[in-house]
Short mmCIF file of N, CA, C and O in Angstrom, two decimals:
data_model
loop_
_atom_site.label_atom_id
_atom_site.label_comp_id
_atom_site.label_asym_id
_atom_site.label_seq_id
_atom_site.Cartn_x
_atom_site.Cartn_y
_atom_site.Cartn_z
N MET Y 1 145.11 -156.34 -61.79
CA MET Y 1 145.16 -156.76 -63.16
C MET Y 1 143.84 -157.43 -63.54
O MET Y 1 143.26 -158.14 -62.77
N SER Y 2 143.35 -157.17 -64.75
CA SER Y 2 142.10 -157.69 -65.21
C SER Y 2 142.21 -159.20 -65.57
O SER Y 2 143.22 -159.63 -66.13
N ASN Y 3 141.18 -159.92 -65.29
CA ASN Y 3 141.13 -161.32 -65.65
C ASN Y 3 140.16 -161.49 -66.84
O ASN Y 3 138.95 -161.31 -66.68
N LEU Y 4 140.67 -161.74 -68.01
CA LEU Y 4 139.84 -161.90 -69.21
C LEU Y 4 139.58 -163.33 -69.56
O LEU Y 4 139.30 -163.67 -70.70
N SER Y 5 139.64 -164.23 -68.52
CA SER Y 5 139.51 -165.65 -68.79
C SER Y 5 138.11 -166.00 -69.33
O SER Y 5 137.88 -167.11 -69.80
N ASN Y 6 137.13 -165.04 -69.24
CA ASN Y 6 135.78 -165.38 -69.76
C ASN Y 6 135.74 -165.25 -71.27
O ASN Y 6 134.74 -165.64 -71.87
N LEU Y 7 136.81 -164.82 -71.94
CA LEU Y 7 136.83 -164.76 -73.35
C LEU Y 7 137.41 -166.05 -73.91
O LEU Y 7 138.47 -166.50 -73.48
N LYS Y 8 136.72 -166.61 -74.90
CA LYS Y 8 137.27 -167.81 -75.59
C LYS Y 8 138.47 -167.43 -76.37
O LYS Y 8 139.46 -168.17 -76.41
N GLU Y 9 138.38 -166.28 -77.07
CA GLU Y 9 139.49 -165.78 -77.82
C GLU Y 9 139.26 -164.28 -78.07
O GLU Y 9 138.12 -163.77 -77.99
N VAL Y 10 140.33 -163.58 -78.34
CA VAL Y 10 140.25 -162.19 -78.73
C VAL Y 10 140.17 -162.07 -80.18
O VAL Y 10 141.06 -162.50 -80.91
N LEU Y 11 139.02 -161.50 -80.69
CA LEU Y 11 138.83 -161.38 -82.13
C LEU Y 11 139.45 -160.08 -82.67
O LEU Y 11 139.82 -160.03 -83.86
N TYR Y 12 139.49 -159.06 -81.86
CA TYR Y 12 139.96 -157.76 -82.32
C TYR Y 12 140.44 -156.99 -81.06
O TYR Y 12 139.82 -157.11 -80.00
N THR Y 13 141.47 -156.22 -81.24
CA THR Y 13 141.94 -155.38 -80.18
C THR Y 13 142.12 -153.95 -80.74
O THR Y 13 142.80 -153.77 -81.74
N ALA Y 14 141.45 -152.98 -80.10
CA ALA Y 14 141.56 -151.61 -80.50
C ALA Y 14 142.72 -151.00 -79.73
O ALA Y 14 142.97 -151.36 -78.60
N HIS Y 15 143.40 -150.05 -80.34
CA HIS Y 15 144.52 -149.40 -79.72
C HIS Y 15 144.36 -147.84 -79.93
O HIS Y 15 144.11 -147.40 -80.98
N ALA Y 16 144.56 -147.13 -78.83
CA ALA Y 16 144.52 -145.68 -78.86
C ALA Y 16 145.53 -145.17 -77.86
O ALA Y 16 145.76 -145.82 -76.84
N LYS Y 17 146.02 -144.00 -78.10
CA LYS Y 17 146.97 -143.38 -77.20
C LYS Y 17 146.55 -141.94 -76.91
O LYS Y 17 146.15 -141.19 -77.84
N VAL Y 18 146.59 -141.57 -75.67
CA VAL Y 18 146.24 -140.19 -75.21
C VAL Y 18 147.44 -139.61 -74.60
O VAL Y 18 148.14 -140.26 -73.77
N ALA Y 19 147.74 -138.41 -74.96
CA ALA Y 19 148.80 -137.62 -74.27
C ALA Y 19 148.14 -136.33 -73.85
O ALA Y 19 147.50 -135.64 -74.62
N GLY Y 20 148.30 -135.97 -72.58
CA GLY Y 20 147.76 -134.78 -72.03
C GLY Y 20 146.41 -134.89 -71.32
O GLY Y 20 145.83 -133.90 -70.93
N GLY Y 21 145.93 -136.12 -71.14
CA GLY Y 21 144.70 -136.37 -70.36
C GLY Y 21 143.49 -135.64 -70.97
O GLY Y 21 143.33 -135.58 -72.18
N ARG Y 22 142.69 -135.04 -70.12
CA ARG Y 22 141.47 -134.36 -70.56
C ARG Y 22 141.72 -133.07 -71.35
O ARG Y 22 140.85 -132.47 -71.88
N GLU Y 23 142.95 -132.61 -71.33
CA GLU Y 23 143.38 -131.44 -72.08
C GLU Y 23 144.38 -131.80 -73.09
O GLU Y 23 145.28 -130.99 -73.46
N GLY Y 24 144.31 -133.01 -73.65
CA GLY Y 24 145.30 -133.53 -74.58
C GLY Y 24 144.76 -133.90 -75.94
O GLY Y 24 143.92 -133.20 -76.49
N HIS Y 25 145.31 -134.99 -76.43
CA HIS Y 25 144.98 -135.45 -77.80
C HIS Y 25 144.90 -136.98 -77.78
O HIS Y 25 145.66 -137.61 -77.07
N VAL Y 26 144.00 -137.51 -78.56
CA VAL Y 26 143.85 -138.96 -78.67
C VAL Y 26 143.97 -139.34 -80.11
O VAL Y 26 143.51 -138.60 -80.99
N GLU Y 27 144.64 -140.44 -80.37
CA GLU Y 27 144.77 -141.00 -81.69
C GLU Y 27 144.71 -142.53 -81.61
O GLU Y 27 145.27 -143.14 -80.70
N SER Y 28 143.95 -143.09 -82.61
CA SER Y 28 144.00 -144.54 -82.75
C SER Y 28 145.21 -144.95 -83.54
O SER Y 28 145.77 -144.09 -84.31
N ASP Y 29 145.64 -146.20 -83.39
CA ASP Y 29 146.84 -146.66 -84.05
C ASP Y 29 146.66 -146.64 -85.56
O ASP Y 29 147.65 -146.50 -86.25
N ASP Y 30 145.45 -146.69 -86.10
CA ASP Y 30 145.27 -146.70 -87.52
C ASP Y 30 145.07 -145.24 -88.06
O ASP Y 30 144.90 -145.05 -89.23
N GLY Y 31 145.05 -144.25 -87.17
CA GLY Y 31 144.95 -142.90 -87.58
C GLY Y 31 143.53 -142.42 -87.89
O GLY Y 31 143.32 -141.27 -88.27
N LEU Y 32 142.56 -143.28 -87.77
CA LEU Y 32 141.18 -142.94 -88.07
C LEU Y 32 140.57 -141.99 -86.98
O LEU Y 32 139.70 -141.20 -87.31
N ILE Y 33 141.05 -142.13 -85.79
CA ILE Y 33 140.60 -141.23 -84.71
C ILE Y 33 141.74 -140.32 -84.42
O ILE Y 33 142.85 -140.77 -84.02
N LYS Y 34 141.49 -139.04 -84.51
CA LYS Y 34 142.51 -137.97 -84.16
C LYS Y 34 141.71 -136.85 -83.59
O LYS Y 34 141.08 -136.07 -84.32
N LEU Y 35 141.66 -136.77 -82.28
CA LEU Y 35 140.83 -135.73 -81.62
C LEU Y 35 141.56 -135.03 -80.55
O LEU Y 35 142.35 -135.57 -79.79
N ASP Y 36 141.31 -133.69 -80.45
CA ASP Y 36 141.75 -132.96 -79.35
C ASP Y 36 140.74 -133.14 -78.25
O ASP Y 36 139.55 -133.16 -78.44
N LEU Y 37 141.24 -133.33 -77.00
CA LEU Y 37 140.39 -133.49 -75.84
C LEU Y 37 140.38 -132.20 -75.00
O LEU Y 37 141.45 -131.58 -74.86
N ARG Y 38 139.25 -131.83 -74.55
CA ARG Y 38 139.14 -130.64 -73.68
C ARG Y 38 138.12 -130.91 -72.61
O ARG Y 38 137.10 -131.52 -72.78
N LEU Y 39 138.38 -130.33 -71.45
CA LEU Y 39 137.49 -130.38 -70.34
C LEU Y 39 136.22 -129.55 -70.71
O LEU Y 39 136.35 -128.42 -71.13
N PRO Y 40 134.99 -130.14 -70.54
CA PRO Y 40 133.78 -129.39 -70.89
C PRO Y 40 133.66 -128.16 -70.00
O PRO Y 40 134.06 -128.15 -68.88
N LYS Y 41 132.99 -127.16 -70.58
CA LYS Y 41 132.73 -125.93 -69.81
C LYS Y 41 131.97 -126.24 -68.51
O LYS Y 41 132.20 -125.59 -67.49
N GLU Y 42 131.04 -127.23 -68.60
CA GLU Y 42 130.28 -127.59 -67.39
C GLU Y 42 131.12 -128.10 -66.25
O GLU Y 42 130.66 -128.10 -65.11
N MET Y 43 132.34 -128.50 -66.55
CA MET Y 43 133.26 -129.02 -65.54
C MET Y 43 134.39 -128.02 -65.28
O MET Y 43 135.42 -128.35 -64.69
N GLY Y 44 134.25 -126.76 -65.73
CA GLY Y 44 135.27 -125.78 -65.47
C GLY Y 44 136.27 -125.57 -66.55
O GLY Y 44 137.20 -124.79 -66.38
N GLY Y 45 136.13 -126.30 -67.67
CA GLY Y 45 137.09 -126.19 -68.78
C GLY Y 45 136.65 -125.13 -69.78
O GLY Y 45 135.63 -124.45 -69.64
N ASN Y 46 137.41 -125.08 -70.87
CA ASN Y 46 137.08 -124.18 -71.96
C ASN Y 46 136.27 -124.80 -73.07
O ASN Y 46 135.80 -124.10 -73.98
N GLY Y 47 136.08 -126.13 -73.06
CA GLY Y 47 135.37 -126.80 -74.08
C GLY Y 47 136.18 -126.78 -75.36
O GLY Y 47 137.41 -126.63 -75.33
N GLY Y 48 135.56 -126.92 -76.50
CA GLY Y 48 136.27 -126.82 -77.77
C GLY Y 48 136.95 -128.11 -78.22
O GLY Y 48 137.69 -128.09 -79.20
N GLY Y 49 136.66 -129.21 -77.57
CA GLY Y 49 137.22 -130.47 -77.98
C GLY Y 49 136.34 -131.58 -77.48
O GLY Y 49 135.36 -131.31 -76.78
N SER Y 50 136.66 -132.79 -77.84
CA SER Y 50 135.85 -133.90 -77.38
C SER Y 50 136.30 -134.25 -75.92
O SER Y 50 137.15 -133.58 -75.38
N ASN Y 51 135.61 -135.23 -75.36
CA ASN Y 51 135.97 -135.66 -73.98
C ASN Y 51 135.65 -137.13 -73.86
O ASN Y 51 134.97 -137.73 -74.69
N PRO Y 52 136.23 -137.79 -72.81
CA PRO Y 52 136.03 -139.19 -72.64
C PRO Y 52 134.58 -139.65 -72.58
O PRO Y 52 134.20 -140.72 -73.10
N GLU Y 53 133.69 -138.79 -72.02
CA GLU Y 53 132.30 -139.14 -71.89
C GLU Y 53 131.63 -139.21 -73.25
O GLU Y 53 130.80 -140.11 -73.52
N GLN Y 54 131.97 -138.33 -74.15
CA GLN Y 54 131.46 -138.36 -75.50
C GLN Y 54 131.93 -139.60 -76.27
O GLN Y 54 131.14 -140.25 -76.94
N LEU Y 55 133.18 -139.92 -76.08
CA LEU Y 55 133.72 -141.12 -76.74
C LEU Y 55 133.08 -142.38 -76.20
O LEU Y 55 132.75 -143.31 -76.97
N PHE Y 56 132.87 -142.45 -74.90
CA PHE Y 56 132.17 -143.60 -74.28
C PHE Y 56 130.73 -143.67 -74.79
O PHE Y 56 130.21 -144.74 -75.11
N ALA Y 57 130.05 -142.56 -74.82
CA ALA Y 57 128.64 -142.51 -75.29
C ALA Y 57 128.55 -143.01 -76.74
O ALA Y 57 127.65 -143.80 -77.08
N ALA Y 58 129.47 -142.59 -77.60
CA ALA Y 58 129.46 -143.04 -78.98
C ALA Y 58 129.73 -144.51 -79.04
O ALA Y 58 129.06 -145.27 -79.81
N GLY Y 59 130.75 -145.00 -78.29
CA GLY Y 59 131.11 -146.43 -78.34
C GLY Y 59 129.96 -147.29 -77.87
O GLY Y 59 129.63 -148.31 -78.50
N TYR Y 60 129.37 -146.93 -76.73
CA TYR Y 60 128.28 -147.71 -76.15
C TYR Y 60 127.06 -147.76 -77.07
O TYR Y 60 126.49 -148.79 -77.33
N ALA Y 61 126.74 -146.59 -77.62
CA ALA Y 61 125.56 -146.55 -78.56
C ALA Y 61 125.75 -147.42 -79.78
O ALA Y 61 124.90 -148.18 -80.18
N ALA Y 62 126.97 -147.37 -80.34
CA ALA Y 62 127.27 -148.18 -81.55
C ALA Y 62 127.24 -149.65 -81.21
O ALA Y 62 126.67 -150.48 -81.98
N CYS Y 63 127.88 -150.02 -80.12
CA CYS Y 63 127.94 -151.40 -79.67
C CYS Y 63 126.53 -151.92 -79.38
O CYS Y 63 126.16 -153.01 -79.74
N PHE Y 64 125.75 -151.12 -78.62
CA PHE Y 64 124.42 -151.55 -78.22
C PHE Y 64 123.51 -151.73 -79.43
O PHE Y 64 122.78 -152.71 -79.50
N GLU Y 65 123.57 -150.76 -80.38
CA GLU Y 65 122.74 -150.99 -81.59
C GLU Y 65 123.13 -152.20 -82.32
O GLU Y 65 122.29 -152.97 -82.85
N GLY Y 66 124.43 -152.52 -82.38
CA GLY Y 66 124.88 -153.76 -82.99
C GLY Y 66 124.29 -154.96 -82.29
O GLY Y 66 123.87 -155.92 -82.93
N ALA Y 67 124.25 -154.97 -80.96
CA ALA Y 67 123.70 -156.05 -80.20
C ALA Y 67 122.17 -156.22 -80.45
O ALA Y 67 121.67 -157.28 -80.58
N VAL Y 68 121.50 -155.06 -80.52
CA VAL Y 68 120.07 -155.09 -80.81
C VAL Y 68 119.83 -155.67 -82.18
O VAL Y 68 118.94 -156.52 -82.36
N ARG Y 69 120.60 -155.26 -83.16
CA ARG Y 69 120.44 -155.81 -84.51
C ARG Y 69 120.71 -157.31 -84.52
O ARG Y 69 120.08 -158.06 -85.25
N PHE Y 70 121.72 -157.72 -83.77
CA PHE Y 70 122.09 -159.16 -83.72
C PHE Y 70 120.90 -159.95 -83.18
O PHE Y 70 120.46 -160.99 -83.74
N VAL Y 71 120.34 -159.52 -82.03
CA VAL Y 71 119.25 -160.24 -81.39
C VAL Y 71 118.01 -160.22 -82.32
O VAL Y 71 117.34 -161.22 -82.50
N ALA Y 72 117.72 -159.07 -82.91
CA ALA Y 72 116.60 -158.99 -83.80
C ALA Y 72 116.76 -159.95 -85.00
O ALA Y 72 115.81 -160.61 -85.40
N GLY Y 73 117.95 -160.02 -85.52
CA GLY Y 73 118.23 -160.98 -86.60
C GLY Y 73 118.00 -162.41 -86.18
O GLY Y 73 117.41 -163.19 -86.94
N GLN Y 74 118.44 -162.75 -84.98
CA GLN Y 74 118.22 -164.13 -84.48
C GLN Y 74 116.71 -164.43 -84.36
O GLN Y 74 116.30 -165.56 -84.56
N GLN Y 75 115.93 -163.39 -83.98
CA GLN Y 75 114.51 -163.58 -83.84
C GLN Y 75 113.71 -163.30 -85.13
O GLN Y 75 112.48 -163.30 -85.10
N LYS Y 76 114.43 -163.05 -86.22
CA LYS Y 76 113.83 -162.81 -87.55
C LYS Y 76 112.90 -161.56 -87.49
O LYS Y 76 111.80 -161.59 -88.09
N VAL Y 77 113.30 -160.51 -86.75
CA VAL Y 77 112.51 -159.27 -86.65
C VAL Y 77 113.26 -158.18 -87.44
O VAL Y 77 114.47 -157.99 -87.21
N LYS Y 78 112.61 -157.53 -88.35
CA LYS Y 78 113.18 -156.45 -89.13
C LYS Y 78 113.26 -155.16 -88.22
O LYS Y 78 112.30 -154.87 -87.54
N VAL Y 79 114.44 -154.58 -88.23
CA VAL Y 79 114.63 -153.34 -87.43
C VAL Y 79 115.14 -152.19 -88.29
O VAL Y 79 116.07 -151.49 -87.93
N ASP Y 80 114.51 -152.04 -89.45
CA ASP Y 80 114.89 -150.95 -90.32
C ASP Y 80 114.68 -149.62 -89.62
O ASP Y 80 113.67 -149.42 -88.96
N GLY Y 81 115.60 -148.72 -89.71
CA GLY Y 81 115.49 -147.41 -89.04
C GLY Y 81 115.88 -147.41 -87.56
O GLY Y 81 115.65 -146.43 -86.86
N ALA Y 82 116.47 -148.50 -87.06
CA ALA Y 82 116.81 -148.58 -85.67
C ALA Y 82 117.91 -147.58 -85.36
O ALA Y 82 118.72 -147.19 -86.19
N SER Y 83 117.84 -147.06 -84.12
CA SER Y 83 118.93 -146.14 -83.66
C SER Y 83 119.00 -146.19 -82.15
O SER Y 83 118.09 -146.61 -81.46
N VAL Y 84 120.16 -145.75 -81.66
CA VAL Y 84 120.36 -145.63 -80.20
C VAL Y 84 120.97 -144.29 -79.92
O VAL Y 84 122.02 -143.93 -80.47
N ALA Y 85 120.30 -143.54 -79.06
CA ALA Y 85 120.86 -142.28 -78.53
C ALA Y 85 121.36 -142.55 -77.16
O ALA Y 85 120.67 -143.14 -76.34
N SER Y 86 122.59 -142.11 -76.88
CA SER Y 86 123.16 -142.39 -75.53
C SER Y 86 123.54 -141.07 -74.88
O SER Y 86 123.95 -140.08 -75.53
N SER Y 87 123.45 -141.07 -73.55
CA SER Y 87 123.84 -139.95 -72.77
C SER Y 87 124.74 -140.52 -71.65
O SER Y 87 124.39 -141.54 -71.04
N VAL Y 88 125.91 -139.90 -71.44
CA VAL Y 88 126.78 -140.38 -70.37
C VAL Y 88 127.07 -139.15 -69.48
O VAL Y 88 127.56 -138.13 -69.92
N GLY Y 89 126.62 -139.25 -68.25
CA GLY Y 89 126.83 -138.20 -67.24
C GLY Y 89 128.02 -138.57 -66.35
O GLY Y 89 128.24 -139.69 -66.07
N ILE Y 90 128.73 -137.53 -65.89
CA ILE Y 90 129.82 -137.71 -64.94
C ILE Y 90 129.61 -136.83 -63.75
O ILE Y 90 129.11 -135.70 -63.90
N GLY Y 91 130.00 -137.34 -62.61
CA GLY Y 91 129.88 -136.50 -61.37
C GLY Y 91 130.58 -137.19 -60.24
O GLY Y 91 130.95 -138.37 -60.32
N PRO Y 92 130.63 -136.49 -59.11
CA PRO Y 92 131.26 -137.07 -57.91
C PRO Y 92 130.37 -138.21 -57.37
O PRO Y 92 129.17 -138.14 -57.38
N ARG Y 93 131.07 -139.26 -56.94
CA ARG Y 93 130.38 -140.39 -56.30
C ARG Y 93 130.09 -140.10 -54.85
O ARG Y 93 130.70 -139.20 -54.26
N ASN Y 94 129.19 -140.84 -54.29
CA ASN Y 94 128.89 -140.68 -52.85
C ASN Y 94 130.00 -141.08 -51.99
O ASN Y 94 130.27 -140.49 -50.88
N ASP Y 95 130.81 -142.10 -52.37
CA ASP Y 95 131.95 -142.57 -51.55
C ASP Y 95 133.23 -141.78 -51.80
O ASP Y 95 133.75 -141.16 -50.92
N SER Y 96 133.67 -141.76 -53.01
CA SER Y 96 134.88 -140.94 -53.36
C SER Y 96 135.09 -141.02 -54.82
O SER Y 96 134.58 -141.89 -55.54
N GLY Y 97 135.84 -140.07 -55.32
CA GLY Y 97 136.17 -140.04 -56.76
C GLY Y 97 134.97 -139.67 -57.63
O GLY Y 97 133.98 -139.06 -57.13
N PHE Y 98 135.00 -140.01 -58.89
CA PHE Y 98 133.97 -139.70 -59.84
C PHE Y 98 133.36 -140.97 -60.40
O PHE Y 98 134.02 -142.03 -60.40
N GLY Y 99 132.17 -140.85 -60.89
CA GLY Y 99 131.48 -142.02 -61.51
C GLY Y 99 130.73 -141.51 -62.68
O GLY Y 99 130.63 -140.30 -62.96
N ILE Y 100 130.22 -142.45 -63.48
CA ILE Y 100 129.37 -142.09 -64.63
C ILE Y 100 128.04 -142.84 -64.52
O ILE Y 100 127.91 -143.83 -63.85
N LYS Y 101 127.07 -142.28 -65.25
CA LYS Y 101 125.80 -142.95 -65.42
C LYS Y 101 125.43 -142.85 -66.88
O LYS Y 101 125.83 -141.91 -67.57
N VAL Y 102 124.67 -143.84 -67.36
CA VAL Y 102 124.38 -143.93 -68.77
C VAL Y 102 122.86 -144.04 -69.02
O VAL Y 102 122.16 -144.67 -68.25
N LYS Y 103 122.41 -143.40 -70.07
CA LYS Y 103 121.05 -143.52 -70.51
C LYS Y 103 121.07 -143.91 -72.00
O LYS Y 103 121.76 -143.23 -72.78
N LEU Y 104 120.45 -144.99 -72.32
CA LEU Y 104 120.28 -145.42 -73.72
C LEU Y 104 118.83 -145.35 -74.13
O LEU Y 104 117.95 -145.94 -73.45
N GLU Y 105 118.61 -144.63 -75.24
CA GLU Y 105 117.24 -144.52 -75.75
C GLU Y 105 117.23 -145.20 -77.13
O GLU Y 105 117.79 -144.69 -78.09
N VAL Y 106 116.59 -146.35 -77.17
CA VAL Y 106 116.59 -147.18 -78.38
C VAL Y 106 115.26 -146.89 -79.12
O VAL Y 106 114.18 -146.83 -78.55
N SER Y 107 115.40 -146.73 -80.43
CA SER Y 107 114.26 -146.56 -81.28
C SER Y 107 114.19 -147.71 -82.27
O SER Y 107 115.12 -147.91 -83.00
N LEU Y 108 113.08 -148.38 -82.22
CA LEU Y 108 112.82 -149.52 -83.16
C LEU Y 108 111.46 -149.29 -83.82
O LEU Y 108 110.46 -149.85 -83.44
N PRO Y 109 111.47 -148.37 -84.79
CA PRO Y 109 110.18 -148.05 -85.49
C PRO Y 109 109.54 -149.25 -86.13
O PRO Y 109 110.24 -150.10 -86.73
N GLY Y 110 108.25 -149.33 -85.95
CA GLY Y 110 107.52 -150.44 -86.59
C GLY Y 110 107.60 -151.76 -85.84
O GLY Y 110 106.99 -152.75 -86.31
N VAL Y 111 108.30 -151.84 -84.74
CA VAL Y 111 108.39 -153.08 -83.97
C VAL Y 111 107.42 -152.97 -82.80
O VAL Y 111 107.44 -151.99 -82.04
N GLU Y 112 106.60 -154.03 -82.63
CA GLU Y 112 105.61 -154.07 -81.54
C GLU Y 112 106.36 -153.85 -80.21
O GLU Y 112 107.45 -154.42 -80.02
N ASP Y 113 105.72 -153.16 -79.25
CA ASP Y 113 106.35 -152.84 -78.01
C ASP Y 113 106.88 -154.03 -77.24
O ASP Y 113 108.03 -154.02 -76.78
N ALA Y 114 106.14 -155.10 -77.11
CA ALA Y 114 106.56 -156.29 -76.30
C ALA Y 114 107.77 -156.90 -76.99
O ALA Y 114 108.71 -157.30 -76.34
N THR Y 115 107.76 -156.97 -78.30
CA THR Y 115 108.89 -157.56 -79.07
C THR Y 115 110.09 -156.66 -78.93
O THR Y 115 111.24 -157.16 -78.67
N ALA Y 116 109.91 -155.34 -79.04
CA ALA Y 116 111.04 -154.41 -78.89
C ALA Y 116 111.68 -154.49 -77.54
O ALA Y 116 112.91 -154.54 -77.35
N LEU Y 117 110.83 -154.57 -76.53
CA LEU Y 117 111.34 -154.66 -75.14
C LEU Y 117 112.15 -155.95 -74.93
O LEU Y 117 113.23 -155.97 -74.33
N GLU Y 118 111.63 -157.06 -75.50
CA GLU Y 118 112.33 -158.34 -75.35
C GLU Y 118 113.70 -158.30 -76.06
O GLU Y 118 114.67 -158.75 -75.53
N ILE Y 119 113.74 -157.75 -77.27
CA ILE Y 119 114.97 -157.62 -78.07
C ILE Y 119 115.97 -156.81 -77.27
O ILE Y 119 117.14 -157.22 -77.11
N VAL Y 120 115.57 -155.67 -76.79
CA VAL Y 120 116.50 -154.77 -76.10
C VAL Y 120 116.98 -155.34 -74.77
O VAL Y 120 118.19 -155.26 -74.41
N LYS Y 121 116.09 -155.97 -74.07
CA LYS Y 121 116.46 -156.63 -72.80
C LYS Y 121 117.50 -157.72 -73.04
O LYS Y 121 118.49 -157.83 -72.30
N THR Y 122 117.27 -158.56 -74.05
CA THR Y 122 118.25 -159.61 -74.37
C THR Y 122 119.56 -159.01 -74.82
O THR Y 122 120.62 -159.50 -74.40
N ALA Y 123 119.52 -157.98 -75.61
CA ALA Y 123 120.78 -157.31 -76.07
C ALA Y 123 121.55 -156.83 -74.82
O ALA Y 123 122.77 -157.01 -74.79
N HIS Y 124 120.89 -156.25 -73.86
CA HIS Y 124 121.54 -155.69 -72.69
C HIS Y 124 122.04 -156.79 -71.79
O HIS Y 124 123.16 -156.74 -71.29
N GLU Y 125 121.22 -157.81 -71.53
CA GLU Y 125 121.59 -158.84 -70.56
C GLU Y 125 122.56 -159.89 -71.10
O GLU Y 125 123.30 -160.48 -70.32
N LYS Y 126 122.47 -160.17 -72.38
CA LYS Y 126 123.24 -161.30 -72.91
C LYS Y 126 124.26 -161.03 -73.98
O LYS Y 126 125.12 -161.87 -74.20
N VAL Y 127 124.14 -159.89 -74.72
CA VAL Y 127 124.96 -159.75 -75.88
C VAL Y 127 125.98 -158.60 -75.85
O VAL Y 127 127.17 -158.82 -76.07
N CYS Y 128 125.54 -157.42 -75.48
CA CYS Y 128 126.44 -156.25 -75.57
C CYS Y 128 127.64 -156.26 -74.66
O CYS Y 128 127.41 -156.27 -73.42
N PRO Y 129 128.83 -156.18 -75.18
CA PRO Y 129 129.99 -156.16 -74.27
C PRO Y 129 130.08 -154.94 -73.37
O PRO Y 129 130.57 -155.05 -72.25
N TYR Y 130 129.62 -153.79 -73.84
CA TYR Y 130 129.56 -152.62 -72.96
C TYR Y 130 128.64 -152.82 -71.81
O TYR Y 130 128.94 -152.44 -70.68
N SER Y 131 127.50 -153.42 -72.07
CA SER Y 131 126.57 -153.73 -70.98
C SER Y 131 127.17 -154.72 -69.97
O SER Y 131 127.04 -154.56 -68.74
N HIS Y 132 127.91 -155.72 -70.48
CA HIS Y 132 128.60 -156.62 -69.61
C HIS Y 132 129.65 -155.91 -68.73
O HIS Y 132 129.77 -156.13 -67.52
N ALA Y 133 130.37 -154.99 -69.40
CA ALA Y 133 131.44 -154.28 -68.69
C ALA Y 133 130.95 -153.31 -67.63
O ALA Y 133 131.58 -153.12 -66.59
N THR Y 134 129.76 -152.73 -67.88
CA THR Y 134 129.27 -151.73 -66.93
C THR Y 134 128.41 -152.34 -65.82
O THR Y 134 128.20 -151.73 -64.74
N ARG Y 135 127.88 -153.54 -66.05
CA ARG Y 135 126.98 -154.19 -65.10
C ARG Y 135 127.56 -154.22 -63.65
O ARG Y 135 128.63 -154.69 -63.50
N GLY Y 136 126.82 -153.66 -62.70
CA GLY Y 136 127.28 -153.66 -61.36
C GLY Y 136 128.21 -152.51 -61.01
O GLY Y 136 128.57 -152.34 -59.83
N ASN Y 137 128.62 -151.75 -62.03
CA ASN Y 137 129.59 -150.68 -61.84
C ASN Y 137 128.96 -149.31 -62.22
O ASN Y 137 129.42 -148.28 -61.69
N VAL Y 138 128.04 -149.29 -63.18
CA VAL Y 138 127.50 -148.06 -63.71
C VAL Y 138 125.97 -148.17 -63.80
O VAL Y 138 125.47 -149.21 -64.23
N ASP Y 139 125.27 -147.12 -63.37
CA ASP Y 139 123.81 -147.08 -63.53
C ASP Y 139 123.57 -146.90 -65.00
O ASP Y 139 124.02 -145.99 -65.64
N VAL Y 140 122.78 -147.85 -65.58
CA VAL Y 140 122.41 -147.80 -67.00
C VAL Y 140 120.87 -147.83 -67.08
O VAL Y 140 120.27 -148.84 -66.67
N ASP Y 141 120.28 -146.78 -67.57
CA ASP Y 141 118.83 -146.71 -67.82
C ASP Y 141 118.57 -146.85 -69.29
O ASP Y 141 119.21 -146.18 -70.11
N ILE Y 142 117.69 -147.80 -69.64
CA ILE Y 142 117.39 -148.07 -71.00
C ILE Y 142 115.88 -147.91 -71.29
O ILE Y 142 115.07 -148.41 -70.52
N SER Y 143 115.62 -147.26 -72.38
CA SER Y 143 114.19 -147.25 -72.88
C SER Y 143 114.20 -147.67 -74.35
O SER Y 143 115.21 -147.48 -75.03
N VAL Y 144 113.06 -148.15 -74.78
CA VAL Y 144 112.86 -148.53 -76.19
C VAL Y 144 111.51 -147.99 -76.61
O VAL Y 144 110.50 -148.23 -75.93
N ASN Y 145 111.47 -147.21 -77.67
CA ASN Y 145 110.27 -146.56 -78.16
C ASN Y 145 109.52 -145.85 -77.03
O ASN Y 145 108.32 -145.86 -76.96
N GLY Y 146 110.34 -145.23 -76.12
CA GLY Y 146 109.76 -144.43 -75.01
C GLY Y 146 109.35 -145.23 -73.82
O GLY Y 146 108.92 -144.64 -72.84
N LYS Y 147 109.53 -146.52 -73.79
CA LYS Y 147 109.12 -147.34 -72.66
C LYS Y 147 110.38 -147.88 -71.96
O LYS Y 147 111.31 -148.32 -72.57
N THR Y 148 110.38 -147.85 -70.63
CA THR Y 148 111.50 -148.24 -69.82
C THR Y 148 111.67 -149.76 -69.90
O THR Y 148 110.71 -150.53 -69.83
N VAL Y 149 112.94 -150.17 -70.07
CA VAL Y 149 113.26 -151.60 -70.06
C VAL Y 149 113.59 -152.01 -68.64
O VAL Y 149 114.44 -151.38 -67.99
N ALA Y 150 112.95 -153.05 -68.16
CA ALA Y 150 113.12 -153.51 -66.77
C ALA Y 150 114.49 -154.07 -66.53
O ALA Y 150 115.12 -154.58 -67.41
#
């Protein structure tokens, strides 16, 4: 069982239900998400639907960009035109089962490289809940304006 004692309070809880696994259907409780799920062709499926990796990529990118904008706002740095492209790969782990790896490519046009690196590093290390959740469990490679974030 998960220990969420590090949260002061829960501000929002998302709800979704899947029936049929990777060959099923997902819906959010508010009906805004209604997707058929399909195993990608690259994994032996027929494709033609979304998959958990796409949903995770979308969620992480949205959350991470929000964290970047939050940090930039605190530092009084304009990030007009900011975007985050994410890639989530899945494959067999060396020990057993499957694992994922993530690549986040952050674009902060017009922001000096050193400032952009600082903003993104802070967003990853201190703000983004997805980064907190994946830390120590998932390889996450991040770049900003084409430069690797340490």
